[in-house]
Amino acid sequence: MRLRPLDIVIALAAAGAIAFAAVSAYGPGSGPVNAVLKGRGGEWIYPLSADRDVRVAGPLGDTVVEIRGKSVRIVASPCPNKTCIAAGAIERPGQWLACLPNQVFVSIEGRRADGGVDASAY
Amino acid sequence: MAASTHPHTEARRRTYADITALLGAFCFFLSALEYMVPKPLPFMRLGIANLPILLAADLLPLPWYLALALVKVFGMSVISGSLFSYVALFSLAGTLTAALAMRLARKAFGRLISAVGVSILGAVLSNAVQMAIARLIVFGDAVRLVAPPFLAAGLATGALLGVFAEAFAGKSAWYARATRELHG
């Protein structure tokens, strides 16, 4: 099989667009690290430092989000395939969970704990 | 008075119908395979059900080609259980975008592009359109977090599917015969 010129152009253009999207999405954040929960009724922000269970209402029913030990996961969902539950726990800024059928989105936003410069010496 | 149809035209129409039906059946089969593969993240798909559409971009006239794309959407939605939910809208928009982009690329660029480039273009544009819809009607600005891995998956799976389609088109006696029948 031989690649043609436009194959390479298209692959490079796609890779460039993806790199740009990644830098825009995962660039340095600001503020404390929080779990951001979006549902049909609105958006809620919770600190990762306090353990809790949150029920987020969607068109199919309630999605239960567990915040525990500075990580977040979906533990119950009325969606058919449960992909959102199988995705497991997230704990770093930029990570996300989504339930498309129940229209629930969970992400972690804020400054990375291991990012930035703590000190410098000359 | 009944309109008469030229025998040659009728035979050609029947060939289009046969190929559309066969590739449509493959769409159903590949959709079922796709459904069985566990997904690491929501939104992620291998896109193997697009293989018949990729192969048909060179074979079928536009109306039959679009009919095949709609059959694929229907099959995928029935098998995944999303036919009567808004999730089917994502499949419809993504598949039609990919189908039209792949068709246009094939017709406009001819031998300057292989199935690999056509497939990458279709996969990435399909995913981009689905992200745009998700941003508009479901998740809002948060979609920016989903887009990079979703688009990267489209690039990877599109390239793999393109390599397979290129190899298939080069070796398949059925594909060679269909191309000969339809394009002389």
mmCIF file of N, CA, C and O in Angstrom, chain A residues 1-8 10-12 14-15 17-18 20-26 38-39 43 59 80-81 83-84 86-88 93-109, chain B residues 35 39-44 80-81 86-87 90 105-106 109-118 120-121 124 134 137-153 155 162-163 166-167:
data_model
loop_
_atom_site.group_PDB
_atom_site.id
_atom_site.type_symbol
_atom_site.label_atom_id
_atom_site.label_comp_id
_atom_site.label_asym_id
_atom_site.label_seq_id
_atom_site.Cartn_x
_atom_site.Cartn_y
_atom_site.Cartn_z
ATOM 1 N N MET A 1 0.834 -1.203 0.000
ATOM 2 C CA MET A 1 0.000 0.000 0.000
ATOM 3 C C MET A 1 0.873 1.260 0.000
ATOM 4 O O MET A 1 1.877 1.299 0.708
ATOM 5 N N ARG A 2 0.483 2.233 -0.812
ATOM 6 C CA ARG A 2 1.286 3.452 -0.912
ATOM 7 C C ARG A 2 0.424 4.655 -0.497
ATOM 8 O O ARG A 2 -0.676 4.841 -1.012
ATOM 9 N N LEU A 3 0.954 5.434 0.435
ATOM 10 C CA LEU A 3 0.220 6.638 0.840
ATOM 11 C C LEU A 3 0.318 7.699 -0.246
ATOM 12 O O LEU A 3 1.343 7.823 -0.912
ATOM 13 N N ARG A 4 -0.737 8.458 -0.417
ATOM 14 C CA ARG A 4 -0.743 9.539 -1.416
ATOM 15 C C ARG A 4 -0.506 10.866 -0.697
ATOM 16 O O ARG A 4 -0.661 10.959 0.530
ATOM 17 N N PRO A 5 -0.154 11.919 -1.461
ATOM 18 C CA PRO A 5 0.200 13.203 -0.808
ATOM 19 C C PRO A 5 -0.887 13.741 0.123
ATOM 20 O O PRO A 5 -0.587 14.183 1.243
ATOM 21 N N LEU A 6 -2.134 13.666 -0.311
ATOM 22 C CA LEU A 6 -3.188 14.258 0.528
ATOM 23 C C LEU A 6 -3.476 13.445 1.791
ATOM 24 O O LEU A 6 -4.014 13.978 2.757
ATOM 25 N N ASP A 7 -3.113 12.162 1.777
ATOM 26 C CA ASP A 7 -3.257 11.359 3.003
ATOM 27 C C ASP A 7 -2.427 12.000 4.115
ATOM 28 O O ASP A 7 -2.884 12.150 5.257
ATOM 29 N N ILE A 8 -1.200 12.339 3.751
ATOM 30 C CA ILE A 8 -0.278 12.895 4.756
ATOM 31 C C ILE A 8 -0.728 14.297 5.177
ATOM 32 O O ILE A 8 -0.706 14.639 6.354
ATOM 33 N N ILE A 10 -3.775 15.492 5.211
ATOM 34 C CA ILE A 10 -4.968 15.377 6.064
ATOM 35 C C ILE A 10 -4.595 14.865 7.455
ATOM 36 O O ILE A 10 -5.074 15.391 8.478
ATOM 37 N N ALA A 11 -3.708 13.872 7.518
ATOM 38 C CA ALA A 11 -3.301 13.326 8.831
ATOM 39 C C ALA A 11 -2.588 14.404 9.650
ATOM 40 O O ALA A 11 -2.847 14.559 10.859
ATOM 41 N N LEU A 12 -1.715 15.176 9.004
ATOM 42 C CA LEU A 12 -0.980 16.227 9.729
ATOM 43 C C LEU A 12 -1.927 17.343 10.176
ATOM 44 O O LEU A 12 -1.805 17.863 11.298
ATOM 45 N N ALA A 14 -5.106 17.052 10.838
ATOM 46 C CA ALA A 14 -5.916 16.537 11.954
ATOM 47 C C ALA A 14 -5.088 16.516 13.237
ATOM 48 O O ALA A 14 -5.574 16.925 14.307
ATOM 49 N N ALA A 15 -3.840 16.061 13.132
ATOM 50 C CA ALA A 15 -2.981 16.007 14.328
ATOM 51 C C ALA A 15 -2.756 17.409 14.887
ATOM 52 O O ALA A 15 -2.758 17.616 16.113
ATOM 53 N N ALA A 17 -4.790 20.028 14.596
ATOM 54 C CA ALA A 17 -6.040 20.497 15.221
ATOM 55 C C ALA A 17 -6.231 19.850 16.588
ATOM 56 O O ALA A 17 -6.671 20.499 17.548
ATOM 57 N N ILE A 18 -5.875 18.571 16.690
ATOM 58 C CA ILE A 18 -6.021 17.862 17.970
ATOM 59 C C ILE A 18 -5.049 18.440 19.005
ATOM 60 O O ILE A 18 -5.420 18.640 20.169
ATOM 61 N N PHE A 20 -3.864 21.450 19.107
ATOM 62 C CA PHE A 20 -4.377 22.766 19.506
ATOM 63 C C PHE A 20 -5.527 22.617 20.500
ATOM 64 O O PHE A 20 -5.584 23.309 21.526
ATOM 65 N N ALA A 21 -6.436 21.684 20.208
ATOM 66 C CA ALA A 21 -7.578 21.453 21.112
ATOM 67 C C ALA A 21 -7.104 20.973 22.477
ATOM 68 O O ALA A 21 -7.646 21.367 23.515
ATOM 69 N N ALA A 22 -6.052 20.140 22.482
ATOM 70 C CA ALA A 22 -5.537 19.611 23.756
ATOM 71 C C ALA A 22 -4.897 20.713 24.588
ATOM 72 O O ALA A 22 -5.118 20.797 25.802
ATOM 73 N N VAL A 23 -4.113 21.563 23.938
ATOM 74 C CA VAL A 23 -3.465 22.656 24.676
ATOM 75 C C VAL A 23 -4.526 23.607 25.236
ATOM 76 O O VAL A 23 -4.452 24.049 26.386
ATOM 77 N N SER A 24 -5.556 23.892 24.416
ATOM 78 C CA SER A 24 -6.633 24.780 24.881
ATOM 79 C C SER A 24 -7.381 24.175 26.064
ATOM 80 O O SER A 24 -7.759 24.868 27.008
ATOM 81 N N ALA A 25 -7.599 22.862 26.008
ATOM 82 C CA ALA A 25 -8.420 22.222 27.046
ATOM 83 C C ALA A 25 -7.654 21.943 28.315
ATOM 84 O O ALA A 25 -8.180 22.095 29.417
ATOM 85 N N TYR A 26 -6.396 21.509 28.152
ATOM 86 C CA TYR A 26 -5.663 21.037 29.326
ATOM 87 C C TYR A 26 -4.546 21.979 29.758
ATOM 88 O O TYR A 26 -3.667 21.593 30.517
ATOM 89 N N LYS A 38 -22.374 18.665 35.771
ATOM 90 C CA LYS A 38 -23.395 19.307 34.927
ATOM 91 C C LYS A 38 -24.522 18.325 34.693
ATOM 92 O O LYS A 38 -24.280 17.172 34.330
ATOM 93 N N GLY A 39 -25.732 18.810 34.881
ATOM 94 C CA GLY A 39 -26.907 17.989 34.597
ATOM 95 C C GLY A 39 -27.923 18.835 33.874
ATOM 96 O O GLY A 39 -27.644 19.976 33.480
ATOM 97 N N GLU A 43 -25.499 23.414 36.930
ATOM 98 C CA GLU A 43 -24.107 23.028 37.142
ATOM 99 C C GLU A 43 -23.770 23.205 38.614
ATOM 100 O O GLU A 43 -24.144 24.214 39.224
ATOM 101 N N PRO A 59 -32.707 13.181 32.135
ATOM 102 C CA PRO A 59 -33.983 12.778 31.527
ATOM 103 C C PRO A 59 -34.375 11.330 31.826
ATOM 104 O O PRO A 59 -35.555 10.986 31.786
ATOM 105 N N PRO A 80 -28.574 2.826 29.637
ATOM 106 C CA PRO A 80 -28.589 1.399 29.284
ATOM 107 C C PRO A 80 -27.226 0.710 29.331
ATOM 108 O O PRO A 80 -27.132 -0.439 29.723
ATOM 109 N N ASN A 81 -26.170 1.386 28.926
ATOM 110 C CA ASN A 81 -24.893 0.678 28.749
ATOM 111 C C ASN A 81 -23.926 0.803 29.919
ATOM 112 O O ASN A 81 -22.951 0.060 29.993
ATOM 113 N N THR A 83 -21.586 2.789 30.501
ATOM 114 C CA THR A 83 -20.209 3.125 30.144
ATOM 115 C C THR A 83 -19.629 4.136 31.120
ATOM 116 O O THR A 83 -18.438 4.097 31.441
ATOM 117 N N CYS A 84 -20.472 5.032 31.604
ATOM 118 C CA CYS A 84 -20.014 6.066 32.534
ATOM 119 C C CYS A 84 -19.535 5.456 33.857
ATOM 120 O O CYS A 84 -18.585 5.952 34.463
ATOM 121 N N ALA A 86 -18.417 2.265 34.107
ATOM 122 C CA ALA A 86 -17.233 1.464 33.771
ATOM 123 C C ALA A 86 -15.990 2.331 33.594
ATOM 124 O O ALA A 86 -14.868 1.838 33.724
ATOM 125 N N ALA A 87 -16.184 3.609 33.301
ATOM 126 C CA ALA A 87 -15.024 4.494 33.089
ATOM 127 C C ALA A 87 -14.202 4.662 34.358
ATOM 128 O O ALA A 87 -13.034 5.079 34.300
ATOM 129 N N GLY A 88 -14.782 4.374 35.525
ATOM 130 C CA GLY A 88 -14.001 4.418 36.769
ATOM 131 C C GLY A 88 -13.875 5.809 37.366
ATOM 132 O O GLY A 88 -14.676 6.703 37.072
ATOM 133 N N PRO A 93 -7.154 17.355 37.301
ATOM 134 C CA PRO A 93 -7.800 18.377 36.459
ATOM 135 C C PRO A 93 -7.714 18.003 34.987
ATOM 136 O O PRO A 93 -6.684 17.526 34.517
ATOM 137 N N GLY A 94 -8.815 18.191 34.256
ATOM 138 C CA GLY A 94 -8.867 17.846 32.840
ATOM 139 C C GLY A 94 -9.528 16.506 32.594
ATOM 140 O O GLY A 94 -9.976 16.228 31.490
ATOM 141 N N GLN A 95 -9.573 15.659 33.623
ATOM 142 C CA GLN A 95 -10.241 14.363 33.436
ATOM 143 C C GLN A 95 -11.754 14.553 33.508
ATOM 144 O O GLN A 95 -12.242 15.483 34.151
ATOM 145 N N TRP A 96 -12.504 13.641 32.883
ATOM 146 C CA TRP A 96 -13.949 13.810 32.826
ATOM 147 C C TRP A 96 -14.656 12.466 32.750
ATOM 148 O O TRP A 96 -14.067 11.451 32.364
ATOM 149 N N LEU A 97 -15.916 12.506 33.090
ATOM 150 C CA LEU A 97 -16.826 11.374 32.922
ATOM 151 C C LEU A 97 -18.075 11.920 32.244
ATOM 152 O O LEU A 97 -18.459 13.061 32.512
ATOM 153 N N ALA A 98 -18.700 11.126 31.417
ATOM 154 C CA ALA A 98 -19.915 11.619 30.760
ATOM 155 C C ALA A 98 -20.925 10.496 30.612
ATOM 156 O O ALA A 98 -20.557 9.350 30.363
ATOM 157 N N CYS A 99 -22.183 10.858 30.791
ATOM 158 C CA CYS A 99 -23.276 9.936 30.486
ATOM 159 C C CYS A 99 -24.134 10.628 29.427
ATOM 160 O O CYS A 99 -24.916 11.530 29.748
ATOM 161 N N LEU A 100 -23.940 10.228 28.181
ATOM 162 C CA LEU A 100 -24.648 10.894 27.084
ATOM 163 C C LEU A 100 -26.162 10.661 27.162
ATOM 164 O O LEU A 100 -26.935 11.622 27.053
ATOM 165 N N PRO A 101 -26.616 9.415 27.398
ATOM 166 C CA PRO A 101 -28.090 9.224 27.438
ATOM 167 C C PRO A 101 -28.757 10.028 28.551
ATOM 168 O O PRO A 101 -29.873 10.508 28.385
ATOM 169 N N ASN A 102 -28.092 10.144 29.710
ATOM 170 C CA ASN A 102 -28.729 10.875 30.817
ATOM 171 C C ASN A 102 -28.260 12.324 30.915
ATOM 172 O O ASN A 102 -28.612 13.032 31.857
ATOM 173 N N GLN A 103 -27.453 12.752 29.961
ATOM 174 C CA GLN A 103 -27.014 14.147 29.844
ATOM 175 C C GLN A 103 -26.336 14.661 31.121
ATOM 176 O O GLN A 103 -26.652 15.746 31.620
ATOM 177 N N VAL A 104 -25.434 13.849 31.650
ATOM 178 C CA VAL A 104 -24.682 14.244 32.849
ATOM 179 C C VAL A 104 -23.195 14.279 32.495
ATOM 180 O O VAL A 104 -22.691 13.359 31.843
ATOM 181 N N PHE A 105 -22.534 15.333 32.914
ATOM 182 C CA PHE A 105 -21.105 15.474 32.634
ATOM 183 C C PHE A 105 -20.392 15.842 33.932
ATOM 184 O O PHE A 105 -20.824 16.737 34.661
ATOM 185 N N VAL A 106 -19.317 15.135 34.207
ATOM 186 C CA VAL A 106 -18.547 15.368 35.435
ATOM 187 C C VAL A 106 -17.103 15.625 35.042
ATOM 188 O O VAL A 106 -16.526 14.864 34.268
ATOM 189 N N SER A 107 -16.520 16.674 35.547
ATOM 190 C CA SER A 107 -15.113 16.928 35.237
ATOM 191 C C SER A 107 -14.409 17.467 36.469
ATOM 192 O O SER A 107 -15.051 17.887 37.442
ATOM 193 N N ILE A 108 -13.093 17.451 36.425
ATOM 194 C CA ILE A 108 -12.294 18.055 37.497
ATOM 195 C C ILE A 108 -11.576 19.255 36.905
ATOM 196 O O ILE A 108 -10.905 19.137 35.877
ATOM 197 N N GLU A 109 -11.753 20.374 37.546
ATOM 198 C CA GLU A 109 -11.149 21.596 37.025
ATOM 199 C C GLU A 109 -10.383 22.308 38.125
ATOM 200 O O GLU A 109 -10.657 22.120 39.308
ATOM 201 N N TYR B 35 -20.729 -2.836 18.769
ATOM 202 C CA TYR B 35 -21.462 -2.745 20.027
ATOM 203 C C TYR B 35 -20.876 -3.693 21.078
ATOM 204 O O TYR B 35 -20.932 -3.429 22.279
ATOM 205 N N LYS B 39 -16.149 -0.062 25.535
ATOM 206 C CA LYS B 39 -15.613 1.276 25.267
ATOM 207 C C LYS B 39 -14.899 1.786 26.527
ATOM 208 O O LYS B 39 -15.464 1.728 27.616
ATOM 209 N N PRO B 40 -13.688 2.299 26.373
ATOM 210 C CA PRO B 40 -12.977 2.812 27.543
ATOM 211 C C PRO B 40 -13.600 4.101 28.077
ATOM 212 O O PRO B 40 -13.541 4.385 29.264
ATOM 213 N N LEU B 41 -14.191 4.879 27.183
ATOM 214 C CA LEU B 41 -14.790 6.163 27.569
ATOM 215 C C LEU B 41 -16.077 6.371 26.783
ATOM 216 O O LEU B 41 -16.200 5.867 25.663
ATOM 217 N N PRO B 42 -17.016 7.129 27.361
ATOM 218 C CA PRO B 42 -18.200 7.485 26.572
ATOM 219 C C PRO B 42 -17.770 8.235 25.304
ATOM 220 O O PRO B 42 -16.743 8.903 25.313
ATOM 221 N N PHE B 43 -18.510 8.132 24.264
ATOM 222 C CA PHE B 43 -18.253 8.759 22.952
ATOM 223 C C PHE B 43 -17.299 7.929 22.084
ATOM 224 O O PHE B 43 -17.274 8.080 20.882
ATOM 225 N N MET B 44 -16.450 7.111 22.695
ATOM 226 C CA MET B 44 -15.422 6.431 21.910
ATOM 227 C C MET B 44 -16.036 5.297 21.088
ATOM 228 O O MET B 44 -16.755 4.464 21.617
ATOM 229 N N SER B 80 -27.813 -0.452 19.093
ATOM 230 C CA SER B 80 -27.384 0.156 20.367
ATOM 231 C C SER B 80 -28.577 0.589 21.229
ATOM 232 O O SER B 80 -28.397 1.045 22.346
ATOM 233 N N GLY B 81 -29.787 0.462 20.685
ATOM 234 C CA GLY B 81 -30.981 0.810 21.465
ATOM 235 C C GLY B 81 -31.223 2.303 21.581
ATOM 236 O O GLY B 81 -31.944 2.753 22.468
ATOM 237 N N TYR B 86 -32.472 10.937 21.669
ATOM 238 C CA TYR B 86 -31.756 12.020 20.992
ATOM 239 C C TYR B 86 -30.332 11.621 20.628
ATOM 240 O O TYR B 86 -29.673 12.257 19.812
ATOM 241 N N VAL B 87 -29.854 10.515 21.212
ATOM 242 C CA VAL B 87 -28.505 10.038 20.910
ATOM 243 C C VAL B 87 -28.378 9.660 19.430
ATOM 244 O O VAL B 87 -27.313 9.786 18.832
ATOM 245 N N PHE B 90 -26.794 12.176 17.101
ATOM 246 C CA PHE B 90 -25.329 12.221 16.993
ATOM 247 C C PHE B 90 -24.864 11.292 15.877
ATOM 248 O O PHE B 90 -23.998 11.647 15.074
ATOM 249 N N ALA B 105 -14.193 14.161 -1.082
ATOM 250 C CA ALA B 105 -12.739 13.994 -1.186
ATOM 251 C C ALA B 105 -12.396 13.037 -2.322
ATOM 252 O O ALA B 105 -11.471 13.278 -3.103
ATOM 253 N N ARG B 106 -13.139 11.940 -2.415
ATOM 254 C CA ARG B 106 -12.888 10.957 -3.479
ATOM 255 C C ARG B 106 -13.094 11.570 -4.862
ATOM 256 O O ARG B 106 -12.296 11.368 -5.774
ATOM 257 N N PHE B 109 -10.457 14.781 -5.392
ATOM 258 C CA PHE B 109 -8.999 14.600 -5.386
ATOM 259 C C PHE B 109 -8.524 13.348 -6.122
ATOM 260 O O PHE B 109 -7.320 13.182 -6.307
ATOM 261 N N GLY B 110 -9.441 12.480 -6.485
ATOM 262 C CA GLY B 110 -9.086 11.316 -7.300
ATOM 263 C C GLY B 110 -7.894 10.550 -6.761
ATOM 264 O O GLY B 110 -7.900 10.075 -5.622
ATOM 265 N N ARG B 111 -6.845 10.444 -7.564
ATOM 266 C CA ARG B 111 -5.697 9.616 -7.188
ATOM 267 C C ARG B 111 -4.728 10.332 -6.259
ATOM 268 O O ARG B 111 -3.700 9.776 -5.872
ATOM 269 N N LEU B 112 -5.019 11.572 -5.939
ATOM 270 C CA LEU B 112 -4.149 12.285 -4.985
ATOM 271 C C LEU B 112 -4.397 11.820 -3.552
ATOM 272 O O LEU B 112 -3.653 12.178 -2.636
ATOM 273 N N ILE B 113 -5.457 11.057 -3.364
ATOM 274 C CA ILE B 113 -5.806 10.630 -2.008
ATOM 275 C C ILE B 113 -6.181 9.146 -2.032
ATOM 276 O O ILE B 113 -6.767 8.667 -2.995
ATOM 277 N N SER B 114 -5.782 8.429 -0.970
ATOM 278 C CA SER B 114 -6.152 7.011 -0.883
ATOM 279 C C SER B 114 -7.255 6.849 0.157
ATOM 280 O O SER B 114 -7.680 7.822 0.790
ATOM 281 N N ALA B 115 -7.663 5.609 0.371
ATOM 282 C CA ALA B 115 -8.706 5.355 1.371
ATOM 283 C C ALA B 115 -8.252 5.787 2.767
ATOM 284 O O ALA B 115 -9.090 6.095 3.622
ATOM 285 N N VAL B 116 -6.938 5.832 2.983
ATOM 286 C CA VAL B 116 -6.432 6.229 4.308
ATOM 287 C C VAL B 116 -6.792 7.694 4.604
ATOM 288 O O VAL B 116 -7.366 8.014 5.648
ATOM 289 N N GLY B 117 -6.473 8.576 3.654
ATOM 290 C CA GLY B 117 -6.795 9.997 3.849
ATOM 291 C C GLY B 117 -8.292 10.235 3.890
ATOM 292 O O GLY B 117 -8.798 11.020 4.702
ATOM 293 N N VAL B 118 -9.018 9.535 3.010
ATOM 294 C CA VAL B 118 -10.485 9.678 2.971
ATOM 295 C C VAL B 118 -11.086 9.256 4.306
ATOM 296 O O VAL B 118 -11.961 9.928 4.873
ATOM 297 N N ILE B 120 -9.573 9.038 7.311
ATOM 298 C CA ILE B 120 -9.198 9.956 8.407
ATOM 299 C C ILE B 120 -10.079 11.201 8.351
ATOM 300 O O ILE B 120 -10.606 11.664 9.371
ATOM 301 N N LEU B 121 -10.257 11.738 7.137
ATOM 302 C CA LEU B 121 -11.088 12.936 6.982
ATOM 303 C C LEU B 121 -12.505 12.683 7.502
ATOM 304 O O LEU B 121 -13.053 13.481 8.276
ATOM 305 N N VAL B 124 -12.520 12.103 11.515
ATOM 306 C CA VAL B 124 -12.261 13.294 12.335
ATOM 307 C C VAL B 124 -13.408 14.303 12.194
ATOM 308 O O VAL B 124 -13.858 14.895 13.186
ATOM 309 N N ALA B 134 -22.832 18.099 20.773
ATOM 310 C CA ALA B 134 -22.801 17.898 22.228
ATOM 311 C C ALA B 134 -22.633 19.237 22.944
ATOM 312 O O ALA B 134 -23.233 19.484 23.985
ATOM 313 N N ILE B 137 -26.191 21.204 22.512
ATOM 314 C CA ILE B 137 -27.454 20.770 23.131
ATOM 315 C C ILE B 137 -27.312 20.012 24.438
ATOM 316 O O ILE B 137 -28.304 19.757 25.101
ATOM 317 N N VAL B 138 -26.096 19.610 24.821
ATOM 318 C CA VAL B 138 -25.995 18.827 26.055
ATOM 319 C C VAL B 138 -25.007 19.392 27.067
ATOM 320 O O VAL B 138 -25.401 19.857 28.138
ATOM 321 N N PHE B 139 -23.715 19.369 26.741
ATOM 322 C CA PHE B 139 -22.695 19.590 27.759
ATOM 323 C C PHE B 139 -22.081 20.977 27.760
ATOM 324 O O PHE B 139 -21.271 21.281 28.625
ATOM 325 N N GLY B 140 -22.415 21.801 26.800
ATOM 326 C CA GLY B 140 -21.874 23.159 26.768
ATOM 327 C C GLY B 140 -20.357 23.178 26.631
ATOM 328 O O GLY B 140 -19.763 22.318 25.978
ATOM 329 N N ASP B 141 -19.736 24.148 27.287
ATOM 330 C CA ASP B 141 -18.300 24.395 27.126
ATOM 331 C C ASP B 141 -17.442 23.227 27.619
ATOM 332 O O ASP B 141 -16.280 23.088 27.228
ATOM 333 N N ALA B 142 -18.016 22.374 28.473
ATOM 334 C CA ALA B 142 -17.236 21.254 29.024
ATOM 335 C C ALA B 142 -16.758 20.303 27.929
ATOM 336 O O ALA B 142 -15.830 19.512 28.151
ATOM 337 N N VAL B 143 -17.360 20.383 26.766
ATOM 338 C CA VAL B 143 -16.982 19.494 25.661
ATOM 339 C C VAL B 143 -15.510 19.674 25.270
ATOM 340 O O VAL B 143 -14.886 18.755 24.735
ATOM 341 N N ARG B 144 -14.940 20.830 25.589
ATOM 342 C CA ARG B 144 -13.523 21.052 25.245
ATOM 343 C C ARG B 144 -12.625 20.009 25.893
ATOM 344 O O ARG B 144 -11.548 19.691 25.376
ATOM 345 N N LEU B 145 -13.062 19.443 27.026
ATOM 346 C CA LEU B 145 -12.271 18.409 27.687
ATOM 347 C C LEU B 145 -12.381 17.067 26.964
ATOM 348 O O LEU B 145 -11.468 16.256 26.988
ATOM 349 N N VAL B 146 -13.513 16.851 26.337
ATOM 350 C CA VAL B 146 -13.772 15.573 25.664
ATOM 351 C C VAL B 146 -13.122 15.550 24.282
ATOM 352 O O VAL B 146 -12.669 14.504 23.812
ATOM 353 N N ALA B 147 -13.091 16.728 23.631
ATOM 354 C CA ALA B 147 -12.730 16.782 22.213
ATOM 355 C C ALA B 147 -11.357 16.188 21.881
ATOM 356 O O ALA B 147 -11.260 15.376 20.947
ATOM 357 N N PRO B 148 -10.278 16.525 22.612
ATOM 358 C CA PRO B 148 -8.960 16.015 22.179
ATOM 359 C C PRO B 148 -8.863 14.488 22.114
ATOM 360 O O PRO B 148 -8.470 13.946 21.067
ATOM 361 N N PRO B 149 -9.241 13.750 23.179
ATOM 362 C CA PRO B 149 -9.125 12.287 23.048
ATOM 363 C C PRO B 149 -10.091 11.708 22.014
ATOM 364 O O PRO B 149 -9.766 10.735 21.328
ATOM 365 N N PHE B 150 -11.270 12.336 21.882
ATOM 366 C CA PHE B 150 -12.258 11.840 20.928
ATOM 367 C C PHE B 150 -11.756 12.036 19.493
ATOM 368 O O PHE B 150 -11.852 11.136 18.650
ATOM 369 N N LEU B 151 -11.187 13.212 19.218
ATOM 370 C CA LEU B 151 -10.667 13.469 17.874
ATOM 371 C C LEU B 151 -9.434 12.615 17.592
ATOM 372 O O LEU B 151 -9.239 12.121 16.473
ATOM 373 N N ALA B 152 -8.589 12.433 18.627
ATOM 374 C CA ALA B 152 -7.391 11.599 18.443
ATOM 375 C C ALA B 152 -7.794 10.154 18.151
ATOM 376 O O ALA B 152 -7.177 9.488 17.312
ATOM 377 N N ALA B 153 -8.840 9.695 18.835
ATOM 378 C CA ALA B 153 -9.328 8.336 18.564
ATOM 379 C C ALA B 153 -9.827 8.245 17.121
ATOM 380 O O ALA B 153 -9.603 7.242 16.434
ATOM 381 N N LEU B 155 -8.723 9.976 14.583
ATOM 382 C CA LEU B 155 -7.542 9.952 13.708
ATOM 383 C C LEU B 155 -6.956 8.538 13.645
ATOM 384 O O LEU B 155 -6.651 8.021 12.563
ATOM 385 N N GLY B 162 -8.833 2.955 7.107
ATOM 386 C CA GLY B 162 -8.401 3.295 5.752
ATOM 387 C C GLY B 162 -7.395 2.294 5.210
ATOM 388 O O GLY B 162 -7.468 1.889 4.047
ATOM 389 N N VAL B 163 -6.449 1.891 6.061
ATOM 390 C CA VAL B 163 -5.455 0.891 5.645
ATOM 391 C C VAL B 163 -6.156 -0.418 5.290
ATOM 392 O O VAL B 163 -5.865 -1.048 4.263
ATOM 393 N N GLU B 166 -8.112 0.000 1.986
ATOM 394 C CA GLU B 166 -7.183 0.027 0.850
ATOM 395 C C GLU B 166 -6.746 -1.399 0.501
ATOM 396 O O GLU B 166 -6.727 -1.781 -0.677
ATOM 397 N N ALA B 167 -6.421 -2.183 1.536
ATOM 398 C CA ALA B 167 -6.004 -3.568 1.313
ATOM 399 C C ALA B 167 -7.164 -4.393 0.749
ATOM 400 O O ALA B 167 -6.989 -5.185 -0.182
#
